[in-house]
mmCIF file of C-alpha atoms in Angstrom:
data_model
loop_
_atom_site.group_PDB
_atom_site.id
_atom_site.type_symbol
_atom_site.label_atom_id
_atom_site.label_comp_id
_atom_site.label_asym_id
_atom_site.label_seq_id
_atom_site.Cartn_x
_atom_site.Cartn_y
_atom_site.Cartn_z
ATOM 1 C CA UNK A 1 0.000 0.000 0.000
ATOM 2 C CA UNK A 2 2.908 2.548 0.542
ATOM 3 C CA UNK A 3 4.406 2.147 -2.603
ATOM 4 C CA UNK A 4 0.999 2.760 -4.494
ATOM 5 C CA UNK A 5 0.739 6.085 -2.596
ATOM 6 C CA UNK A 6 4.516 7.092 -3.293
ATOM 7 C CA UNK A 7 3.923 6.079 -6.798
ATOM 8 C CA UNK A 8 0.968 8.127 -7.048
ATOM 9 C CA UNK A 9 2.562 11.210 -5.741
ATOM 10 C CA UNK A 10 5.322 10.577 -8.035
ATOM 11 C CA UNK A 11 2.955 10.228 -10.810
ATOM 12 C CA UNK A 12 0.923 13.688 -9.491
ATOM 13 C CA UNK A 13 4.358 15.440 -9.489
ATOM 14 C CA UNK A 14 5.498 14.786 -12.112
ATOM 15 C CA UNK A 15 2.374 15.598 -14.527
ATOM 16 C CA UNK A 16 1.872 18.687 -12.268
ATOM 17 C CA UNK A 17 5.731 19.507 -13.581
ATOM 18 C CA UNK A 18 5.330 18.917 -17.438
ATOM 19 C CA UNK A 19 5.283 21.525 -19.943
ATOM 20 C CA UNK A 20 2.172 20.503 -21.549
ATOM 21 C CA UNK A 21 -0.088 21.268 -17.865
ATOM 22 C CA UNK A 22 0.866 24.432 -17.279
ATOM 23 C CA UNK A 23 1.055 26.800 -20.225
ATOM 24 C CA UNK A 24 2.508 30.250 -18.922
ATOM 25 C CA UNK A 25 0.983 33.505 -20.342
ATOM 26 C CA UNK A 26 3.471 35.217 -22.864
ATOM 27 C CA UNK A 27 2.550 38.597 -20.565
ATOM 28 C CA UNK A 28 5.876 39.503 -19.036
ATOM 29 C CA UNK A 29 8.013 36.759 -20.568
ATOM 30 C CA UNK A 30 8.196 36.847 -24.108
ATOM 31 C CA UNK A 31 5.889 39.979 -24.896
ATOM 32 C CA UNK A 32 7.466 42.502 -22.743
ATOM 33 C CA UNK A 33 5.846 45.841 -23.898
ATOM 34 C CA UNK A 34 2.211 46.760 -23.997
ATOM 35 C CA UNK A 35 0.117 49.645 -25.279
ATOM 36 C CA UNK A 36 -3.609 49.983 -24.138
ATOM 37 C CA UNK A 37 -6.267 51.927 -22.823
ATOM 38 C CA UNK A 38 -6.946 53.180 -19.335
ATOM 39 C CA UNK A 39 -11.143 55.039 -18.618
ATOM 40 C CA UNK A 40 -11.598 56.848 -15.392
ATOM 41 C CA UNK A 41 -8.894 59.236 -14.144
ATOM 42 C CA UNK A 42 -6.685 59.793 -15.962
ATOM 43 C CA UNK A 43 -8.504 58.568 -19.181
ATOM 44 C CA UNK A 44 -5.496 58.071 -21.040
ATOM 45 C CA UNK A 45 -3.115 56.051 -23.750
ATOM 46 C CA UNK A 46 -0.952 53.930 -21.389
ATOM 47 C CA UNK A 47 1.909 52.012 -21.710
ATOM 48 C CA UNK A 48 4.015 49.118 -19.982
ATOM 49 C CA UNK A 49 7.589 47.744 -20.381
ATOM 50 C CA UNK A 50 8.677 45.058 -18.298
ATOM 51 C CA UNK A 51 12.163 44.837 -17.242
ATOM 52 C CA UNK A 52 11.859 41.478 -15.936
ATOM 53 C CA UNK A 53 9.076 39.223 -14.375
ATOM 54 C CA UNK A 54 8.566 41.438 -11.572
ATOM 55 C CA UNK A 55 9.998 45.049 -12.710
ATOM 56 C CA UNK A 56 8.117 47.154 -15.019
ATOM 57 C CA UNK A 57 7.949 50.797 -16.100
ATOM 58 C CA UNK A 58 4.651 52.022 -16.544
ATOM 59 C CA UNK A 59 3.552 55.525 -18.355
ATOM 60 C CA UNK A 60 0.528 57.307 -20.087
ATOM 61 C CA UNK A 61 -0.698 60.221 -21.429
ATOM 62 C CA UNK A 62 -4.173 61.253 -21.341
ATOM 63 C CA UNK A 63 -6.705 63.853 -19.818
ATOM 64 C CA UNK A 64 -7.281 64.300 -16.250
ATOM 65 C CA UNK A 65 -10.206 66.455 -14.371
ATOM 66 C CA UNK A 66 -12.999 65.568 -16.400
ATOM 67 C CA UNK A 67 -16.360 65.127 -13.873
ATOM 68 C CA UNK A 68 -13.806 66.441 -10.879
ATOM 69 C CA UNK A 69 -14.940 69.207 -8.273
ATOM 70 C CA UNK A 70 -12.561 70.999 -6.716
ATOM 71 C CA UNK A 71 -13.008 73.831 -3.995
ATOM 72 C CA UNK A 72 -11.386 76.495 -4.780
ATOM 73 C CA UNK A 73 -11.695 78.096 -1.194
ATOM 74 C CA UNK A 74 -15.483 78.198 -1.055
ATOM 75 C CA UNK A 75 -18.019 75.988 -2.572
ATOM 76 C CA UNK A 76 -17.216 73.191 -4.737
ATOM 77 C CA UNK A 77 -17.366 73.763 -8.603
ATOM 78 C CA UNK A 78 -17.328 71.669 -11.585
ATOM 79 C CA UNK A 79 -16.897 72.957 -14.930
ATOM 80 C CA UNK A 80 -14.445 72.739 -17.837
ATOM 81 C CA UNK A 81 -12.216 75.151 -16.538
ATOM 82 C CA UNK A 82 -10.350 72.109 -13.992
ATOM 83 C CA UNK A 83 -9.373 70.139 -17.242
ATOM 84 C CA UNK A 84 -5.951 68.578 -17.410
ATOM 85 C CA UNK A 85 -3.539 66.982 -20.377
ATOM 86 C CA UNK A 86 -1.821 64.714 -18.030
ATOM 87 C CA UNK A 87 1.714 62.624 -17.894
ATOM 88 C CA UNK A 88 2.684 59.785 -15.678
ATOM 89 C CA UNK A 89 5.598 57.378 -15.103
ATOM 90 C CA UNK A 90 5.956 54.912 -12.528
ATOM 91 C CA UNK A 91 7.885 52.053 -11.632
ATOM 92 C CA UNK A 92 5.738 48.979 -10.622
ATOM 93 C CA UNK A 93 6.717 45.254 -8.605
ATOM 94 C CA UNK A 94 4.305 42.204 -9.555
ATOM 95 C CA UNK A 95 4.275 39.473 -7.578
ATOM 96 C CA UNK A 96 1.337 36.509 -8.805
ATOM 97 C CA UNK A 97 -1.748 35.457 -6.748
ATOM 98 C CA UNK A 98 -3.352 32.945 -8.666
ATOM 99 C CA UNK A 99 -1.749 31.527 -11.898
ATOM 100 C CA UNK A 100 -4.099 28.212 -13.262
ATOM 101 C CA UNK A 101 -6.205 29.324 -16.184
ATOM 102 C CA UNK A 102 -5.655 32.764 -15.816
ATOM 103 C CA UNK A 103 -2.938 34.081 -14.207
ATOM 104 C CA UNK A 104 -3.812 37.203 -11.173
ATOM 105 C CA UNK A 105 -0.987 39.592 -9.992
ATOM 106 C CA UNK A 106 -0.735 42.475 -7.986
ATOM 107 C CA UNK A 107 1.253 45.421 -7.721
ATOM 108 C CA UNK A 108 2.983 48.525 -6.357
ATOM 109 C CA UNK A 109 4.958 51.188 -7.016
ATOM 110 C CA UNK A 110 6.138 54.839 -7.122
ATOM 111 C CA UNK A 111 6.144 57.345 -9.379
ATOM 112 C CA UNK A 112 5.081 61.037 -10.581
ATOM 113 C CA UNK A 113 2.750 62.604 -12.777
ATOM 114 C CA UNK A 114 2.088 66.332 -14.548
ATOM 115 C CA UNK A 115 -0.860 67.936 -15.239
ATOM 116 C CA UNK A 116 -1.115 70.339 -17.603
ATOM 117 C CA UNK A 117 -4.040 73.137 -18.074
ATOM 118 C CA UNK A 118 -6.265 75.396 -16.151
ATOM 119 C CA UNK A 119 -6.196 75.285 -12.580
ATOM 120 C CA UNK A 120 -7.324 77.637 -10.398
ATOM 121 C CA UNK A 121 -6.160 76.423 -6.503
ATOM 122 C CA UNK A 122 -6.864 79.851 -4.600
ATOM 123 C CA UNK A 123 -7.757 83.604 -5.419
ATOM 124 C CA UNK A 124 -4.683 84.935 -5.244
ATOM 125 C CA UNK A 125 -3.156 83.253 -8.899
ATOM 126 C CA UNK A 126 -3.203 80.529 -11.073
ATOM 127 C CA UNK A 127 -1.183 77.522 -12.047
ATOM 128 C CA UNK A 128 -0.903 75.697 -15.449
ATOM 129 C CA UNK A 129 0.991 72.756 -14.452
ATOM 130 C CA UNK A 130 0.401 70.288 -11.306
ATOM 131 C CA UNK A 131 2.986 68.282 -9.812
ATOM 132 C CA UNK A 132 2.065 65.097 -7.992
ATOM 133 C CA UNK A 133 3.912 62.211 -6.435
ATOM 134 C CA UNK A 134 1.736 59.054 -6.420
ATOM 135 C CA UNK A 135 1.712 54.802 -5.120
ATOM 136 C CA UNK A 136 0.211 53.015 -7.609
ATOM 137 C CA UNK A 137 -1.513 49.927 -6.284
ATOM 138 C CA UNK A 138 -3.531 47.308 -8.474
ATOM 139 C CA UNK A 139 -4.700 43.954 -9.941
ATOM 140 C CA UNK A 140 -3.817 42.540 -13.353
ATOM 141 C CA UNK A 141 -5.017 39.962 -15.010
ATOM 142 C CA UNK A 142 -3.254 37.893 -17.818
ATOM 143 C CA UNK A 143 -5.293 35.673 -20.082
ATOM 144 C CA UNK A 144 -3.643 32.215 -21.306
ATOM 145 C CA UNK A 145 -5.760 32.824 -24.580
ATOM 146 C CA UNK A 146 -5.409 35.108 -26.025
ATOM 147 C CA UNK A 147 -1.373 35.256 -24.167
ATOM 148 C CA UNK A 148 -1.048 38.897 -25.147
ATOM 149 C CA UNK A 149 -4.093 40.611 -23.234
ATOM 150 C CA UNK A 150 -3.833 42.220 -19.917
ATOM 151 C CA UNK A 151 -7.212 43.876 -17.840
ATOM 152 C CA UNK A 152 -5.946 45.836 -14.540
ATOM 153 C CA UNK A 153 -7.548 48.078 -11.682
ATOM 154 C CA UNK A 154 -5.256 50.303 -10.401
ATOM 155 C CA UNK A 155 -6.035 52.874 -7.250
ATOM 156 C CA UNK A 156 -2.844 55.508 -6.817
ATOM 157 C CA UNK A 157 -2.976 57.612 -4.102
ATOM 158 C CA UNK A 158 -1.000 60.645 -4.459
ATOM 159 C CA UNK A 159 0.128 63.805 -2.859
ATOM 160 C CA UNK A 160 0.332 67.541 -4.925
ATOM 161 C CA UNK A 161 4.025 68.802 -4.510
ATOM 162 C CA UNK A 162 2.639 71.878 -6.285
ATOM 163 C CA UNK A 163 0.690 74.402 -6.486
ATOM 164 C CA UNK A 164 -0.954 73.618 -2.918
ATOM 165 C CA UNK A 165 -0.095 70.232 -0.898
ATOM 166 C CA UNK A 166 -3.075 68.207 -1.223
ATOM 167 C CA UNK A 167 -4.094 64.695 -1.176
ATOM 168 C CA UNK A 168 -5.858 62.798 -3.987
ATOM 169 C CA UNK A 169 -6.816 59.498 -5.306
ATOM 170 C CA UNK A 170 -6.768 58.226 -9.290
ATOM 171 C CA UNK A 171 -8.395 55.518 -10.037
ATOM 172 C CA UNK A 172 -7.944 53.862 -13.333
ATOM 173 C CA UNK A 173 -9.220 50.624 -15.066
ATOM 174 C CA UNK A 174 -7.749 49.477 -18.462
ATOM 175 C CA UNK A 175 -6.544 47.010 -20.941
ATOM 176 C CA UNK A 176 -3.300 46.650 -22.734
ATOM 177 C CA UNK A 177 -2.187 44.252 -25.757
ATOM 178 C CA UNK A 178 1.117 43.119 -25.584
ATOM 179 C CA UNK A 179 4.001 42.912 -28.761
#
């Protein structure tokens, strides 16, 4: 009886260590940079470049502000005047959570970003560009078909460096293809 149990965990292992069970997404290994789309703040053109399995760089360029109130010492406003052409760049660590049919990861990082546009932060002036230091933190989800799509949900909080100091939160939710 104890040699058809060792034999069967031999037999487990070694199946659950062949090439043809576990078929890796080509996310990260042999695709290394992807171009997508990101909705919700910043709505943007975003791209990633991995470095490695874990290391990426991560960048877009898009519009911030849009549907954002802001108080501008007194009531909150909303209008087309607290519009943004935005910039990021970050540097993100993955680390996997799940990896059967699909493979989960999550990350973290640091980086910056720069708005550019009209921005009115007090009654004494105005500033056209925003400075903000931010901690991207997220999900993202790999497909094993097709091996080149990535979905992700990323929350960043951030602080403003300039004009004022100020907290704030982007939340973004996109989808890259990877070459």
């Amino acid at each position: 009886m104890k040699r058809v149990i060792l034999l069967s965990v031999l037999l487990i292992a070694a199946m659950a260590g062949s090439p043809g069970m576990a078929r890796a997404t080509e996310v990260g290994t042999s695709r290394t940079f992807g171009l997508g789309v990101q909705l919700l703040e910043p709505t943007a053109i975003i791209g990633k470049l991995f470095l490695d399995r874990n290391n990426a760089l991560d960048f877009g360029v898009g519009f911030w502000g849009y549907g954002r109130c802001y108080n501008n010492n007194g009531p909150y406003a909303c209008n087309a005047v607290n519009q943004f052409f935005s910039v990021h760049f970050d540097y993100l660590y993955e680390e996997p959570i799940v990896d059967t049919t699909v493979r989960l990861d999550w990350h973290v990082g640091a980086g910056g970003r720069m708005a550019f546009g009209d921005y009115y932060y007090n009654s004494n002036g105005r500033h056209d560009v925003a400075v903000f230091a931010r901690v991207p933190v997220g999900l993202d989800l790999t497909f094993r078909r097709p091996g080149w799509l990535e979905a992700y949900l990323e929350i960043a909080p951030g602080l403003w460096i300039f004009p004022p100091m100020a907290f704030d939160v982007d939340i973004g939710l996109g989808a890259r293809a990877y070459f």
